[in-house]
Short mmCIF file of C-alpha atoms in Angstrom, two decimals:
data_model
loop_
_atom_site.label_atom_id
_atom_site.label_comp_id
_atom_site.label_asym_id
_atom_site.label_seq_id
_atom_site.Cartn_x
_atom_site.Cartn_y
_atom_site.Cartn_z
CA LEU A 1 -4.20 114.92 209.38
CA THR A 2 -3.98 118.68 209.59
CA ALA A 3 -5.89 121.66 208.23
CA PRO A 4 -3.58 124.54 207.22
CA LEU A 5 -5.61 127.68 207.85
CA PRO A 6 -4.98 130.73 205.65
CA PRO A 7 -3.56 133.59 207.72
CA PRO A 8 -5.67 136.77 207.69
CA SER A 9 -2.70 138.92 206.69
CA PRO A 10 0.09 136.88 205.08
CA PRO A 11 3.57 138.40 205.28
CA GLN A 12 4.47 140.46 202.25
CA ASP A 13 8.20 139.99 202.71
CA PRO A 14 9.32 137.25 200.25
CA SER A 15 12.22 136.35 202.51
CA VAL A 16 9.70 135.23 205.14
CA ARG A 17 6.94 133.91 202.90
CA HIS A 18 9.08 131.39 201.02
CA HIS A 19 9.79 129.53 204.29
CA PHE A 20 6.16 128.44 204.64
CA PRO A 21 6.24 125.35 202.30
CA ALA A 22 9.27 123.91 204.07
CA LEU A 23 7.76 124.65 207.48
CA LEU A 24 4.45 123.04 206.48
CA ALA A 25 6.26 119.94 205.18
CA LYS A 26 8.25 119.60 208.43
CA VAL A 27 5.16 120.01 210.61
CA VAL A 28 3.05 117.52 208.63
CA SER A 29 5.94 115.04 208.51
CA GLY A 30 6.42 115.33 212.25
CA ILE A 31 2.70 114.76 212.89
CA CYS A 32 2.69 111.72 210.58
CA CYS A 33 5.69 110.21 212.36
CA PHE A 34 4.06 110.80 215.73
CA PHE A 35 0.79 109.17 214.62
CA VAL A 36 2.59 106.16 213.16
CA LEU A 37 4.72 105.72 216.29
CA PHE A 38 1.78 106.13 218.65
CA SER A 39 -0.49 103.73 216.74
CA SER A 40 2.30 101.16 216.48
CA LEU A 41 2.89 101.30 220.24
CA CYS A 42 -0.84 100.89 220.87
CA TYR A 43 -1.00 97.80 218.67
CA LEU A 44 2.10 96.36 220.30
CA ALA A 45 0.55 96.92 223.74
CA TYR A 46 -3.00 95.65 223.08
CA GLY A 47 -2.73 93.53 219.91
CA ASP A 48 -6.02 92.49 218.33
CA GLN A 49 -7.96 93.80 221.33
CA VAL A 50 -7.21 97.43 220.52
CA GLU A 51 -10.33 99.59 220.28
CA ALA A 52 -11.11 102.22 217.65
CA THR A 53 -10.53 104.83 220.36
CA ILE A 54 -7.50 103.89 222.41
CA THR A 55 -8.91 105.46 225.58
CA LEU A 56 -11.40 102.55 225.74
CA ASN A 57 -8.47 100.18 226.33
CA LEU A 58 -7.29 102.03 229.42
CA PRO A 59 -8.23 100.67 232.87
CA GLU A 60 -11.16 102.28 234.63
CA ASN A 61 -9.77 104.68 237.22
CA ASN A 62 -9.55 108.42 237.90
CA ALA A 63 -6.52 108.89 235.64
CA THR A 64 -8.34 107.30 232.71
CA THR A 65 -11.39 109.48 233.35
CA SER A 66 -9.17 112.56 233.30
CA VAL A 67 -7.61 111.47 230.00
CA GLN A 68 -11.05 110.89 228.46
CA ILE A 69 -12.30 114.28 229.63
CA ALA A 70 -9.20 115.98 228.21
CA TYR A 71 -9.70 114.11 224.92
CA CYS A 72 -13.34 115.26 224.73
CA LEU A 73 -12.31 118.85 225.42
CA ALA A 74 -9.65 118.66 222.71
CA LEU A 75 -12.24 117.43 220.20
CA LEU A 76 -14.66 120.13 221.30
CA PHE A 77 -12.15 122.96 220.86
CA THR A 78 -10.66 121.70 217.57
CA TYR A 79 -14.06 121.13 215.95
CA PRO A 80 -14.46 124.81 214.92
CA LEU A 81 -10.97 124.77 213.39
CA MET A 82 -11.78 121.67 211.34
CA LEU A 83 -15.12 123.13 210.25
CA PHE A 84 -13.77 126.55 209.30
CA PRO A 85 -12.34 125.58 205.86
CA VAL A 86 -15.53 123.66 205.05
CA THR A 87 -17.81 126.58 205.89
CA SER A 88 -15.57 129.04 204.03
CA ILE A 89 -15.68 126.98 200.82
CA LEU A 90 -19.39 126.16 200.99
CA GLU A 91 -20.42 129.72 201.83
CA SER A 92 -18.45 131.12 198.91
CA GLN A 93 -20.21 128.67 196.56
CA LEU A 94 -23.75 128.61 197.97
CA LEU A 95 -24.36 132.07 199.43
CA PRO A 96 -24.38 135.27 197.36
CA ARG A 97 -21.73 137.87 197.95
CA SER A 98 -22.64 140.89 200.04
CA THR A 99 -21.11 143.57 202.20
CA HIS A 100 -19.94 142.80 205.71
CA ASN A 101 -22.59 145.13 207.15
CA ASP A 102 -25.55 143.25 205.66
CA PRO A 103 -27.49 141.77 208.64
CA ARG A 104 -29.50 139.41 206.44
CA MET A 105 -26.35 137.79 205.11
CA LYS A 106 -24.96 137.40 208.62
CA TRP A 107 -28.12 135.56 209.68
CA ARG A 108 -27.98 133.39 206.56
CA LYS A 109 -24.41 132.44 207.37
CA ASN A 110 -25.29 131.72 211.00
CA LEU A 111 -28.25 129.54 210.00
CA PHE A 112 -26.12 127.71 207.44
CA ARG A 113 -23.39 127.05 210.01
CA CYS A 114 -25.96 125.82 212.55
CA PHE A 115 -27.40 123.51 209.89
CA LEU A 116 -23.92 122.17 209.12
CA VAL A 117 -23.24 121.52 212.80
CA LEU A 118 -26.58 119.72 213.16
CA CYS A 119 -25.77 117.56 210.11
CA THR A 120 -22.41 116.52 211.52
CA THR A 121 -24.05 115.86 214.90
CA ALA A 122 -26.68 113.63 213.28
CA ILE A 123 -23.99 111.70 211.40
CA SER A 124 -21.95 111.19 214.56
CA VAL A 125 -25.00 109.92 216.48
CA ALA A 126 -26.05 107.60 213.66
CA CYS A 127 -22.55 106.15 213.15
CA GLY A 128 -21.36 106.22 216.75
CA GLU A 129 -21.81 102.47 217.23
CA ALA A 130 -19.67 101.69 214.17
CA LEU A 131 -16.95 104.33 214.47
CA GLU A 132 -14.18 102.26 212.90
CA ASN A 133 -16.35 101.43 209.88
CA PHE A 134 -17.39 105.04 209.41
CA VAL A 135 -13.76 106.21 209.63
CA SER A 136 -12.79 103.59 207.04
CA LEU A 137 -15.57 104.77 204.72
CA VAL A 138 -14.56 108.42 205.08
CA GLY A 139 -10.91 107.49 204.53
CA GLY A 140 -11.66 105.60 201.31
CA LEU A 141 -14.21 108.05 199.93
CA CYS A 142 -12.66 111.36 200.98
CA CYS A 143 -9.06 111.00 202.18
CA VAL A 144 -7.78 108.88 199.29
CA PRO A 145 -8.94 111.45 196.68
CA LEU A 146 -7.43 114.20 198.82
CA ALA A 147 -4.05 112.45 198.77
CA LEU A 148 -3.95 110.78 195.34
CA ILE A 149 -6.55 112.33 193.02
CA TYR A 150 -6.72 116.07 193.69
CA PRO A 151 -2.94 116.74 193.61
CA PRO A 152 -2.41 115.40 190.05
CA LEU A 153 -5.58 117.16 188.91
CA LEU A 154 -4.37 120.47 190.32
CA HIS A 155 -0.88 119.92 188.91
CA MET A 156 -2.37 119.15 185.51
CA LYS A 157 -4.57 122.26 185.66
CA ILE A 158 -2.00 124.73 187.00
CA VAL A 159 1.34 123.50 185.64
CA GLY A 160 0.33 121.39 182.67
CA SER A 161 3.67 119.59 182.39
CA HIS A 162 4.14 115.81 182.64
CA PRO A 163 0.55 114.84 181.68
CA ASN A 164 1.42 111.14 181.51
CA ARG A 165 2.71 111.13 185.09
CA ASP A 166 -0.34 113.04 186.31
CA THR A 167 -2.66 110.65 184.50
CA THR A 168 -0.86 107.65 186.02
CA PHE A 169 -1.24 109.01 189.55
CA LEU A 170 -4.85 109.89 188.78
CA VAL A 171 -5.67 106.33 187.68
CA ILE A 172 -3.89 104.89 190.72
CA GLY A 173 -5.87 107.26 192.98
CA VAL A 174 -9.21 106.32 191.44
CA LEU A 175 -8.45 102.60 191.77
CA ALA A 176 -7.31 103.06 195.38
CA MET A 177 -10.46 105.06 196.20
CA VAL A 178 -12.75 102.40 194.68
CA PHE A 179 -10.89 99.59 196.45
CA ALA A 180 -10.78 101.31 199.87
CA THR A 181 -14.44 102.38 199.68
CA THR A 182 -15.58 98.92 198.59
CA MET A 183 -13.64 97.23 201.39
CA ALA A 184 -15.09 99.67 203.92
CA ILE A 185 -18.65 98.95 202.76
CA LEU A 186 -18.10 95.18 202.77
CA SER A 187 -16.57 95.26 206.25
CA TRP A 188 -19.52 97.34 207.46
CA LYS A 189 -21.95 94.71 206.13
CA ASN A 190 -19.94 91.95 207.78
CA VAL A 191 -19.98 93.73 211.12
CA SER A 192 -23.74 94.33 210.79
CA SER A 193 -24.35 90.65 210.08
CA ASP A 194 -22.16 89.68 213.03
CA TYR A 195 -24.25 91.86 215.30
CA CYS A 196 -27.42 90.25 213.95
CA ASP A 197 -25.99 86.77 214.57
CA ASP A 198 -25.03 87.71 218.12
CA ASP A 199 -28.51 89.06 218.82
CA SER A 200 -30.16 85.92 217.46
#
C-alpha cells in the first residue's frame, strides 16, 4: 500500500524519533480505511460490472478524460518513488561499492536503472490485457509474503522470543501464499480459455 522511504538525515532527538512508529501506523491505517471504503463504494455503485481500473466505468465525457489524465500523471510521478527502494536494495547487492566520485559506477547505476525500467515496461505491456490477473498473481506471490511471512521471520531473527508463535504465522503465510498464487494462476488460465472460446 505504501513505501516508507528512509529520510536522508533522521532526527537525532529521541523525543522526536520515537513518534515515527505511531505516525506510520496511523498513516497506513488511514490509507487502508480509505481504500476499503472507496472500493466498497465502487462495488456498490457498479456491482459485477466493475472494471479492474475504476476509471473505465466512468461515462465518456470531458470530466472523465480529465480524471484519467490526472490518474496517469499520478502514476507517472509516483513510479520513481515506488522504484527507489527496489533500486537501492538491488544496487547494494549487485553492484560493488565505490566512492561517489567514480564516474564508471555512476554509469553502471544509470544503466542498471534503465534496464530495470525497461523490464517493468515490458511486463506492463505484456500483461496489460490481463491487469486484474497480473495484480492477483503479484498479490499472492509478493504481497502475501510481505504481510505474513517476512514479519515472523524478522521477529524470529531479531528478537528470538515466542518461536512457536512465529512458526505458526510463518506456516499460515506460506499456505496463504500458495493458495493465493494457485488461485491467481487458475483464474488466469480460465480467462485465457474464455478468450479463446470467444474468438472461436
